[in-house]
CSV table of C-alpha atoms in Angstrom, one decimal:
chain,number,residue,atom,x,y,z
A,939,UNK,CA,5.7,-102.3,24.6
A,940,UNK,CA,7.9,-102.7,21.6
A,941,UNK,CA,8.9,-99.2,19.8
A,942,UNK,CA,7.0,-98.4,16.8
A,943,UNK,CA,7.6,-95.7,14.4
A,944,UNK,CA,5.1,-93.0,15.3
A,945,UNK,CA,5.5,-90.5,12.3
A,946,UNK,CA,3.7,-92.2,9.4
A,947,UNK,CA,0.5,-91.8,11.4
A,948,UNK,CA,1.3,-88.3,12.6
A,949,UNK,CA,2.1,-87.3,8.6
A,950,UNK,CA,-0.8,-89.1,7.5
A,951,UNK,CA,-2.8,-87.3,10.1
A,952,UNK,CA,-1.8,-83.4,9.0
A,953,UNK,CA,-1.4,-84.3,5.2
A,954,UNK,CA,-5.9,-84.2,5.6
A,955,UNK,CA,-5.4,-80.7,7.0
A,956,UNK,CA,-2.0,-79.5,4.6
A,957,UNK,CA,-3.0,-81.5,1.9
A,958,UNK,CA,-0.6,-79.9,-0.5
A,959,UNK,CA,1.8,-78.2,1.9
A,960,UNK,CA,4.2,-81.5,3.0
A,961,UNK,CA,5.8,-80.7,6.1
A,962,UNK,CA,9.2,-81.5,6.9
A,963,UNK,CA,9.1,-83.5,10.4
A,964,UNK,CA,10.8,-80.3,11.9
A,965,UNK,CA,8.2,-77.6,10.1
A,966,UNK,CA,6.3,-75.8,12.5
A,967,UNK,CA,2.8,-76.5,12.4
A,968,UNK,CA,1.7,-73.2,14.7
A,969,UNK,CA,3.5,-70.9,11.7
A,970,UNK,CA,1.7,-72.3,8.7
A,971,UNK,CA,-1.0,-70.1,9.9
A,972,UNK,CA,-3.8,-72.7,9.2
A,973,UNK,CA,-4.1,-73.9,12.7
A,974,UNK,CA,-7.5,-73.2,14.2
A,975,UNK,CA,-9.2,-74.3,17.1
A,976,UNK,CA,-11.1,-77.3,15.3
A,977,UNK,CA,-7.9,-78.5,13.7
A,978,UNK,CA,-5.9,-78.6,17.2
A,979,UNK,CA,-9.1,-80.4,19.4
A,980,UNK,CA,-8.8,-83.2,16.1
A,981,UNK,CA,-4.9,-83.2,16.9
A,982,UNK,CA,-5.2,-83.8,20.3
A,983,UNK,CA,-8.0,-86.2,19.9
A,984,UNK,CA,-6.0,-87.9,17.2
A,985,UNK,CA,-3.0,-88.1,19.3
A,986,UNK,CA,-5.2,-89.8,22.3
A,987,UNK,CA,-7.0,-92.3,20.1
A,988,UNK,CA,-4.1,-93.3,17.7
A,989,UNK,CA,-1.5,-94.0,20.4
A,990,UNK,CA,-3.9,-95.0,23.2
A,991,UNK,CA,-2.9,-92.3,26.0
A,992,UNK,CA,-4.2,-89.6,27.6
A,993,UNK,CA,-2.9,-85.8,27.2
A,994,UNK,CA,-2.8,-84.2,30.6
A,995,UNK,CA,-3.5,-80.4,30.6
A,996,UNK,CA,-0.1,-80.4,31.1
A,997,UNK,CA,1.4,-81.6,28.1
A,998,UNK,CA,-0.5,-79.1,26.0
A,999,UNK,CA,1.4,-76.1,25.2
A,1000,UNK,CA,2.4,-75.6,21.8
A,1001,UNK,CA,6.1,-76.9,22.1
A,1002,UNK,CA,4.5,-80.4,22.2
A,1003,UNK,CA,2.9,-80.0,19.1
A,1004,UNK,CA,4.2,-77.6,17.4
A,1005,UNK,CA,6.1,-80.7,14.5
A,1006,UNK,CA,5.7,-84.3,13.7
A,1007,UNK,CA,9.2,-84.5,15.4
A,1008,UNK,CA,7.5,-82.8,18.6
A,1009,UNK,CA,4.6,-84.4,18.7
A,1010,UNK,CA,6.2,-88.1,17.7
A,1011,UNK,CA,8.8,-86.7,21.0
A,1012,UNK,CA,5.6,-86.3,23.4
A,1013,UNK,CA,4.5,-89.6,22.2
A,1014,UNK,CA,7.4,-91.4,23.1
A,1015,UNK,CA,8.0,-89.4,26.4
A,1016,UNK,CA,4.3,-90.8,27.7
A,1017,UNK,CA,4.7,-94.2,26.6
A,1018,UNK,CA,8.2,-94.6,28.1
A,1019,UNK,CA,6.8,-92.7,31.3
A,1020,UNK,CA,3.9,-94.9,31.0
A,1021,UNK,CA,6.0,-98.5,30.9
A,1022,UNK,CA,8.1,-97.0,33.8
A,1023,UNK,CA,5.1,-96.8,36.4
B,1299,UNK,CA,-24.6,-50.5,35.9
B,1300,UNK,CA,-22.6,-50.6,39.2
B,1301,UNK,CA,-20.9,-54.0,39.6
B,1302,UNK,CA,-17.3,-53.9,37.3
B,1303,UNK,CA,-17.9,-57.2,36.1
B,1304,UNK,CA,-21.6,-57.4,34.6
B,1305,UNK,CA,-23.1,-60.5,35.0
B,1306,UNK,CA,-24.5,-62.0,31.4
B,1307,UNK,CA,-26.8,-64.4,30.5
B,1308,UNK,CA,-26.5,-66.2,27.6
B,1309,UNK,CA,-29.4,-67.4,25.2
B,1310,UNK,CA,-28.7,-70.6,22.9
B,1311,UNK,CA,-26.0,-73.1,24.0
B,1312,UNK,CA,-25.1,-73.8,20.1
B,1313,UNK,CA,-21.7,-73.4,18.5
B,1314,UNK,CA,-21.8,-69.7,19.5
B,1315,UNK,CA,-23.3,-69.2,23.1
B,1316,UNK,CA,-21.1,-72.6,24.0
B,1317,UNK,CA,-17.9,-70.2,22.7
B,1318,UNK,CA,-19.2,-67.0,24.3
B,1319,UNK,CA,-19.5,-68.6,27.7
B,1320,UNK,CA,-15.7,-69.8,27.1
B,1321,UNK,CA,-14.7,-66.2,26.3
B,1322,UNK,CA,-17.2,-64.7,29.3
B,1323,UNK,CA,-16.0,-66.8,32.2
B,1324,UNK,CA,-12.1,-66.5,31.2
B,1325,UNK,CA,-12.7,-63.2,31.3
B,1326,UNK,CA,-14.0,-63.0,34.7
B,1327,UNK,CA,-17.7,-62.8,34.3
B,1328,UNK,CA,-20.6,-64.8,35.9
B,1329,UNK,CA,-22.1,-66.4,33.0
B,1330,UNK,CA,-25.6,-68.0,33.1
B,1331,UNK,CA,-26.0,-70.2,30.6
B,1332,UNK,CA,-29.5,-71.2,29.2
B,1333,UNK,CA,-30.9,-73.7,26.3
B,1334,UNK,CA,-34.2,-75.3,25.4
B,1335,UNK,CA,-32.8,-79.1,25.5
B,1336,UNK,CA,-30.7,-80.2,28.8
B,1337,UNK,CA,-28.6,-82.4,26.1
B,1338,UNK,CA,-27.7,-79.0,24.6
B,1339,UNK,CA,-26.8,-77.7,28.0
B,1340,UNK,CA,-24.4,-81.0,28.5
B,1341,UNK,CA,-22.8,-80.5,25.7
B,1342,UNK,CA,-22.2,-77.2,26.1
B,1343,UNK,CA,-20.8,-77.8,29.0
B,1344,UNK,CA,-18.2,-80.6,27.4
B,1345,UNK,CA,-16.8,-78.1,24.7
B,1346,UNK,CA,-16.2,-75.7,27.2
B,1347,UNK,CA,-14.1,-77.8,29.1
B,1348,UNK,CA,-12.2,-78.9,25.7
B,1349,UNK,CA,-12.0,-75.2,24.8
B,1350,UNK,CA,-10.2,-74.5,28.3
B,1351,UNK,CA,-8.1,-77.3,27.8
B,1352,UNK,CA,-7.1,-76.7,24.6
B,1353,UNK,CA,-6.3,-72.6,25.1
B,1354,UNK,CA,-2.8,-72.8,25.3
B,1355,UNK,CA,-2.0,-74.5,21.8
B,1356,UNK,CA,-3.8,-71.9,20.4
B,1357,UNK,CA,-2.2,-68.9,21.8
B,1358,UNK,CA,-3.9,-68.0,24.9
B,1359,UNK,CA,-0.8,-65.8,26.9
B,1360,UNK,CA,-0.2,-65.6,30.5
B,1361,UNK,CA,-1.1,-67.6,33.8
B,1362,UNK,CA,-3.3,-70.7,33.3
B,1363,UNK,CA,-6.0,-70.3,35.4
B,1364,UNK,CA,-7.7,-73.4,36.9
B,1365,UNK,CA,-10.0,-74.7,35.1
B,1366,UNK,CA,-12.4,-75.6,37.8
B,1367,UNK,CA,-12.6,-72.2,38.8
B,1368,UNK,CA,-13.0,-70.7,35.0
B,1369,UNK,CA,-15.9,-73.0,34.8
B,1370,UNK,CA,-17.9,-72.5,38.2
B,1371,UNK,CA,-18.6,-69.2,36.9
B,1372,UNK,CA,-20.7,-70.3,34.5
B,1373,UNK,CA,-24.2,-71.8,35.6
B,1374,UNK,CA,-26.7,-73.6,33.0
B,1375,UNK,CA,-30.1,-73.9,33.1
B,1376,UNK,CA,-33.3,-74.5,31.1
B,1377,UNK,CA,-35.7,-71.9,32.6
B,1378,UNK,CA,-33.9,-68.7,32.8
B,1379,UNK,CA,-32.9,-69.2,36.7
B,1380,UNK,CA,-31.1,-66.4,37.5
B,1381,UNK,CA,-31.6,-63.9,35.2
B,1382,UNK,CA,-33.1,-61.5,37.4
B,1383,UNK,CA,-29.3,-60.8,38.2
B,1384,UNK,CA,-28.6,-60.1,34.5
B,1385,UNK,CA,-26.4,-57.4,33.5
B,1386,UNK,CA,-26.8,-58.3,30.1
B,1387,UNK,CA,-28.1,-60.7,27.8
B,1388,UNK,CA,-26.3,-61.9,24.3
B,1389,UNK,CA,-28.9,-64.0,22.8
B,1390,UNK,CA,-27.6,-66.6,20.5
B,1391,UNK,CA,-30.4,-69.2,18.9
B,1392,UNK,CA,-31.4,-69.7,15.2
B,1393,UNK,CA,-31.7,-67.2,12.9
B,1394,UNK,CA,-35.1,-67.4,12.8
B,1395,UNK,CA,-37.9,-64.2,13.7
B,1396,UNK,CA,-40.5,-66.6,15.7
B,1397,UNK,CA,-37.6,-68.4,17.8
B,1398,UNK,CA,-36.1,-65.2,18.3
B,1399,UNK,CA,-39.4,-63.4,19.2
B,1400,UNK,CA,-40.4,-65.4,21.9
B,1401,UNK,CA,-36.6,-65.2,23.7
B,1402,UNK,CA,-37.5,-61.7,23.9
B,1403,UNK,CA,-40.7,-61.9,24.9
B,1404,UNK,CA,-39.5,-64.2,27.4
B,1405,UNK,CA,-36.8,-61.9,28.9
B,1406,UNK,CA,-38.1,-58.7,28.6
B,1407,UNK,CA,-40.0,-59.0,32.4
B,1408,UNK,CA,-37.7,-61.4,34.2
B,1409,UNK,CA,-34.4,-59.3,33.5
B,1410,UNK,CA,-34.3,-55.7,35.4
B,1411,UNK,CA,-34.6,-52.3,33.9
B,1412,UNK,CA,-30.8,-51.7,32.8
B,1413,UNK,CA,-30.3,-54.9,31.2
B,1414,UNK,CA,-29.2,-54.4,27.7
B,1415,UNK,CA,-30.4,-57.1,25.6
B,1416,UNK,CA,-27.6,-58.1,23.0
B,1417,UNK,CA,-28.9,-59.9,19.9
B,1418,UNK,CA,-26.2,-62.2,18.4
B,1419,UNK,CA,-27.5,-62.0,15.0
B,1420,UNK,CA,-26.1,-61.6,11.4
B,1421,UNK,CA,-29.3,-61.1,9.6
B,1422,UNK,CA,-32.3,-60.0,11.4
B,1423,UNK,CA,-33.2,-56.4,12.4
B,1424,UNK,CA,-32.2,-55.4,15.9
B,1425,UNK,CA,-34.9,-52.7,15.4
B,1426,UNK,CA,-37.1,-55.6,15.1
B,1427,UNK,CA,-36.1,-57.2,17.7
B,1428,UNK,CA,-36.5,-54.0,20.3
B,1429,UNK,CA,-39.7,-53.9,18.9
B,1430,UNK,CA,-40.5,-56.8,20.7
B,1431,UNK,CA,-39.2,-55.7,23.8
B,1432,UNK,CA,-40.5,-52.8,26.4
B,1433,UNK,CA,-36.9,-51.4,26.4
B,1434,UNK,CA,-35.7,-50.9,22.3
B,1435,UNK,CA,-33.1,-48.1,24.1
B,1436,UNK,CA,-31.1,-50.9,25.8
B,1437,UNK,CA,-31.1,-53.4,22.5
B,1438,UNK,CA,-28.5,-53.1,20.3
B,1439,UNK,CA,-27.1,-55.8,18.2
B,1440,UNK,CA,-23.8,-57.8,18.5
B,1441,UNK,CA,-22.3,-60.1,15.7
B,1442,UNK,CA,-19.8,-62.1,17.4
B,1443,UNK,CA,-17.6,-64.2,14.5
B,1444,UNK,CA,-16.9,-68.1,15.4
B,1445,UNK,CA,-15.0,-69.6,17.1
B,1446,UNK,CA,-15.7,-66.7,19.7
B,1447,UNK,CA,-12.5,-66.9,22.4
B,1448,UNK,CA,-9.9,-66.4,19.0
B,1449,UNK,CA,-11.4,-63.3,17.2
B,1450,UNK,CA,-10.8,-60.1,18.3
B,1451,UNK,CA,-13.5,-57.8,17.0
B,1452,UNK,CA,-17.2,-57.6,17.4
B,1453,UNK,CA,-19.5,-56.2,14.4
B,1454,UNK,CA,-21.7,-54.1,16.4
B,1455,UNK,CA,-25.1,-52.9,15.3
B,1456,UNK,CA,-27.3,-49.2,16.6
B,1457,UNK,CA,-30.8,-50.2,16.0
B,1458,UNK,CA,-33.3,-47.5,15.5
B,1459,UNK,CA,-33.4,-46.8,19.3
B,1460,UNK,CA,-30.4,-47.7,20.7
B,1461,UNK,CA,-28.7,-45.2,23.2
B,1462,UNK,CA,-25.4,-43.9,23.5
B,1463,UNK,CA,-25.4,-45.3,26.9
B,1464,UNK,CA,-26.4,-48.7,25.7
B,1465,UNK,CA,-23.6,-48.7,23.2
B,1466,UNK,CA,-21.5,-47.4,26.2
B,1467,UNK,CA,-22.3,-50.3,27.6
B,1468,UNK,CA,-21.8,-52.8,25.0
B,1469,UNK,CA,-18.1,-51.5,24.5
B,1470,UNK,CA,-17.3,-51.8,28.2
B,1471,UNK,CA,-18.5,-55.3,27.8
B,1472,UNK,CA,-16.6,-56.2,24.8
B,1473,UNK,CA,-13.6,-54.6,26.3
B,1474,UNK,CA,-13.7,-56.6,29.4
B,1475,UNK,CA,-14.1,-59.6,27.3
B,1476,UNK,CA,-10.4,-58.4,25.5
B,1477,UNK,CA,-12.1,-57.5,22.4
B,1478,UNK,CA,-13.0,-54.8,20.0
B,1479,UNK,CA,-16.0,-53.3,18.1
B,1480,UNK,CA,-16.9,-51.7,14.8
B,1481,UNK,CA,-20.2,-50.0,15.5
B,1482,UNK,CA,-22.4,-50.0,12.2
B,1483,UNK,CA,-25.9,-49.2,11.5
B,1484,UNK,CA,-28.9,-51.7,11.2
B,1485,UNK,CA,-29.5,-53.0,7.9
B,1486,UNK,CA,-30.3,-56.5,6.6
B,1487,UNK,CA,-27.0,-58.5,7.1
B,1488,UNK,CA,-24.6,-55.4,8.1
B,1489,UNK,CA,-22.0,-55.3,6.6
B,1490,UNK,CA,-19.8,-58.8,7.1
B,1491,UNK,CA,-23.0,-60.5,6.0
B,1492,UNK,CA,-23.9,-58.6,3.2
B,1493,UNK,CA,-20.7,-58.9,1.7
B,1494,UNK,CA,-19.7,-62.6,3.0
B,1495,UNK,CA,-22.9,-64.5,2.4
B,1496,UNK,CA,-23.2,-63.2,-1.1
B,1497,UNK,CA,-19.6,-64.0,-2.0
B,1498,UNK,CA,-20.0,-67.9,-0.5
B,1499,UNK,CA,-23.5,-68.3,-2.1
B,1500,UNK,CA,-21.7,-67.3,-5.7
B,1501,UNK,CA,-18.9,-69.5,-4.9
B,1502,UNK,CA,-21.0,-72.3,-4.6
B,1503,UNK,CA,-23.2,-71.1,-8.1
B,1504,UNK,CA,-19.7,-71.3,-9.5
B,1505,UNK,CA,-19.4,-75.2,-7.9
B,1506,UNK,CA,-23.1,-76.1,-8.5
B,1507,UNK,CA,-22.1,-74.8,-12.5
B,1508,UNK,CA,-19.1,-76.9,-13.0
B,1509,UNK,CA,-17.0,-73.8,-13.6
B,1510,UNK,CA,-14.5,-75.4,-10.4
B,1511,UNK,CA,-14.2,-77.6,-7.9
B,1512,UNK,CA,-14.5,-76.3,-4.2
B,1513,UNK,CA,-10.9,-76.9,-3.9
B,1514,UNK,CA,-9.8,-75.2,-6.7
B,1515,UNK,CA,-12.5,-71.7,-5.8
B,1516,UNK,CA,-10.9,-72.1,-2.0
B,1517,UNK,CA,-7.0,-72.1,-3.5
B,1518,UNK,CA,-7.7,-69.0,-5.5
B,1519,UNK,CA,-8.8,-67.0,-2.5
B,1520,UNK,CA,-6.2,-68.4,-0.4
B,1521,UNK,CA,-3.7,-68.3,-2.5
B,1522,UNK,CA,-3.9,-65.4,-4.7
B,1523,UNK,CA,-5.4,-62.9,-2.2
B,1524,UNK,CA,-3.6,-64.2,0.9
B,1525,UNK,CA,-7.1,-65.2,2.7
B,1526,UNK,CA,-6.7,-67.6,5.5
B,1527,UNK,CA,-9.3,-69.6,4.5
B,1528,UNK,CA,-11.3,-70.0,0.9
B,1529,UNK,CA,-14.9,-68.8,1.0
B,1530,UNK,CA,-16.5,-72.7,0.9
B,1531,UNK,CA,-14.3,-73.4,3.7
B,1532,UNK,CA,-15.6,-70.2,5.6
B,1533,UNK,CA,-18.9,-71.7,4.6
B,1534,UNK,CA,-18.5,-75.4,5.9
B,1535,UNK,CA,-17.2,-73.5,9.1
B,1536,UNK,CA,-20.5,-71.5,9.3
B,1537,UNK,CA,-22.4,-74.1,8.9
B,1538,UNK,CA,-24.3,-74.3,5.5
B,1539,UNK,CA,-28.0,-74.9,7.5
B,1540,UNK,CA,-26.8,-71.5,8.5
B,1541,UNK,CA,-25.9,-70.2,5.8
B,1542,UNK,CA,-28.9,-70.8,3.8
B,1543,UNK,CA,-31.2,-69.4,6.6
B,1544,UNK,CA,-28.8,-66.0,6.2
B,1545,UNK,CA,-29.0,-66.0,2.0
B,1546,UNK,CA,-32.9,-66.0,2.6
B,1547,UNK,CA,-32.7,-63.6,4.8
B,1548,UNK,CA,-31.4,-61.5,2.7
B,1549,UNK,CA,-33.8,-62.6,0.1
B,1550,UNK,CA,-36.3,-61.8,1.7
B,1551,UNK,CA,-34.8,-58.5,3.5
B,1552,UNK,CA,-34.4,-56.7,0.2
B,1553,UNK,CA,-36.9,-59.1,-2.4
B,1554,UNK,CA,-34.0,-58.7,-4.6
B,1555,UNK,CA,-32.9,-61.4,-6.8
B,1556,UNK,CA,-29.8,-60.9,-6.3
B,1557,UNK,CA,-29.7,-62.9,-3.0
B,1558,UNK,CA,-31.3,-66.0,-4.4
B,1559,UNK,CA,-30.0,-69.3,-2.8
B,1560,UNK,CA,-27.9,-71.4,-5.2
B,1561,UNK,CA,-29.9,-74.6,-5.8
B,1562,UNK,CA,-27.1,-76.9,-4.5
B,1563,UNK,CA,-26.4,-75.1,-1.6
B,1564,UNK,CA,-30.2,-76.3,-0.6
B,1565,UNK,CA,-29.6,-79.8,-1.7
B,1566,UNK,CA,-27.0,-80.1,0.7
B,1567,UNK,CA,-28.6,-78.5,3.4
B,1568,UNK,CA,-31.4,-80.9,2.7
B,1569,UNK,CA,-29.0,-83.7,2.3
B,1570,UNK,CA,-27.8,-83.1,6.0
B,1571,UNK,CA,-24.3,-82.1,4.5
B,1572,UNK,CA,-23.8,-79.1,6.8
B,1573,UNK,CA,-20.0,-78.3,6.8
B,1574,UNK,CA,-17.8,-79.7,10.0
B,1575,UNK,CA,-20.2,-80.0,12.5
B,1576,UNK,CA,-21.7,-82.6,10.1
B,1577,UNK,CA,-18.5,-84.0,9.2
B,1578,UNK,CA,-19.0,-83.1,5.7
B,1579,UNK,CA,-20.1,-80.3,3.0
B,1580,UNK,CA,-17.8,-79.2,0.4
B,1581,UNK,CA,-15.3,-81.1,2.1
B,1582,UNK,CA,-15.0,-84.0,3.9
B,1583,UNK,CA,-13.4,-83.4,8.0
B,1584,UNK,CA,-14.2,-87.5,8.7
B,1585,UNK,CA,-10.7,-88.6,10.2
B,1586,UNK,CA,-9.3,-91.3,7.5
B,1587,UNK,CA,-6.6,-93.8,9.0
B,1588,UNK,CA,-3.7,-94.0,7.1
């Protein structure tokens, strides 16, 4: 598993729901306001089908996705947990 | 009523009965669950599950309770099993009188004598529909707004008949479900529908004329009067089939002009661009890859 860079996807992903707002990597997502139920299930399902892994229950409290550096963090976590099995 | 949890049986697994159940069994109550179409029924049963999963990004507080155990409360069936042990019923299909009429009809003898019949409507009379029940003191309406489990207050409607016990009873409900009421009275489209669907059918008049682009109506609300989200946005979240069945509604409530539905509002609708459940309506929610 060679390391990839994870946050062009991640950007590319929340720029169809911010269009106009750019995030910085660090912005909180949760405090924009414009997070709703549809836009986190696409998020999760983005994050599953993009980077081929499966988010446990566990891994989905907000801290995980609350940035592009968060989620790109959770990404990395699972793949080097992943490799390590 | 003397269990402290009613039991409820839910009418429709659409967008709004599959929420409601969410909200219900988190909640603590037995839910029964019943649609037309077993493929409704399983799909239902799917976004639950998501929904559960996915409480905690959006703010649910406190212990995470198993989700097995949240969903065992909720039984789903085609034929009404069950509801003999109803509590209450919120019914939740189309907006549509006929469809509507023979849920009721249905009901009225299976549940007992102090079930309260909720109607989860935003158009049609709840006088009409305790008209078409044996029990028009225990109807009352309930406009639950989407996506059920996140919003906080319940338009509630006193038909012609409705007791003061009956609306006793809905706001013990709605409290044990964590949320609050307004309690209005019954006219065509209260007063969230009145208001809303004549301000999204004019936005889209103002599309549908060239005057803006759906983007551009949307920023103005959002950004100049601090709404959440633009009216055509609210609209796509609706669901514009929907929307257009409410608009006539009113049309037809009132036969006042006023409430005509804009022409491309129908073309879309016709077109099978519906808003996100679709995928698409005045905008696209298709996931592009960067």
């Amino acid at each position: 598993m060679t390391t990839h860079d994870n946050k062009p996807a991640i950007r590319a992903f929340l720029a169809q729901y911010f269009g106009e707002h750019r995030l910085a990597d660090d912005a909180d997502i949760f405090a924009t306001g414009l997070v709703n139920s549809l836009f986190v299930m696409q998020l999760v399902l983005f994050v599953e089908g993009e980077f081929g892994m499966a988010v446990e229950d566990d891994d989905l409290e907000m801290e995980n996705f609350s940035s592009v550096d968060a989620i790109d963090a959770l990404i990395t976590r699972k793949r080097s947990a992943a490799v390590s099995r | 009523m003397t269990k402290s949890t009613p039991t409820v049986g839910v009418v429709g697994a659409g967008v709004m009965g599959t929420g409601l159940a969410q909200a219900l069994a988190t909640t603590g109550h037995e839910v029964i669950l019943v649609d037309r179409s077993e493929d409704v029924l399983a799909s239902a049963e799917r976004s639950i599950e998501q929904g559960l999963r996915l409480a905690r990004l959006l703010g649910a507080k406190g212990p995470r309770e198993d989700r097995g155990t949240v969903l065992k409360r909720i039984s789903c069936t085609t034929d009404y099993e069950g509801f003999e042990r109803a509590d209450f019923v919120i019914e939740n299909v189309t907006e549509d009188w006929e469809t509507k009429r023979s849920v009721y009809e249905r009901i009225d003898p299976l549940c007992p004598p102090h079930c309260v019949f909720a109607a989860n409507t935003s158009v049609i009379p709840v006088t009409r529909i305790a008209g078409a029940t044996s029990r028009p003191d225990r109807v009352v309406g309930m406009h639950f707004m989407n996506p059920v489990p996140l919003k906080h207050t319940v338009e509630v409607i006193r038909g012609h008949h409705t007791s003061d016990e009956t609306l006793r009873a809905a706001a013990r409900l709605l409290a044990g479900m964590g949320k609050e009421q307004v309690v209005v009275q019954d006219s065509p489209g209260f007063v969230s529908n009145r208001v809303l669907m004549l301000t999204v059918n004019e936005a889209m008049y103002l599309v549908h004329e060239g005057v803006a682009t759906a983007a551009e109506v949307d920023r103005i609300f959002k950004t100049c009067f601090g709404h959440p989200m633009g009216p055509l946005e609210t609209a796509d979240l609706i669901g514009l089939d929907t929307i257009l069945q409410s608009v006539e509604g009113l049309y037809q409530a009132f036969s006042d002009s006023k409430y005509r539905p804009c022409p491309l509002l129908r073309r879309m609708v016709d077109a099978g661009l519906l808003g996100r459940k679709s995928g698409e309506g005045f905008f696209s929610y298709a996931i592009t890859r960067p």
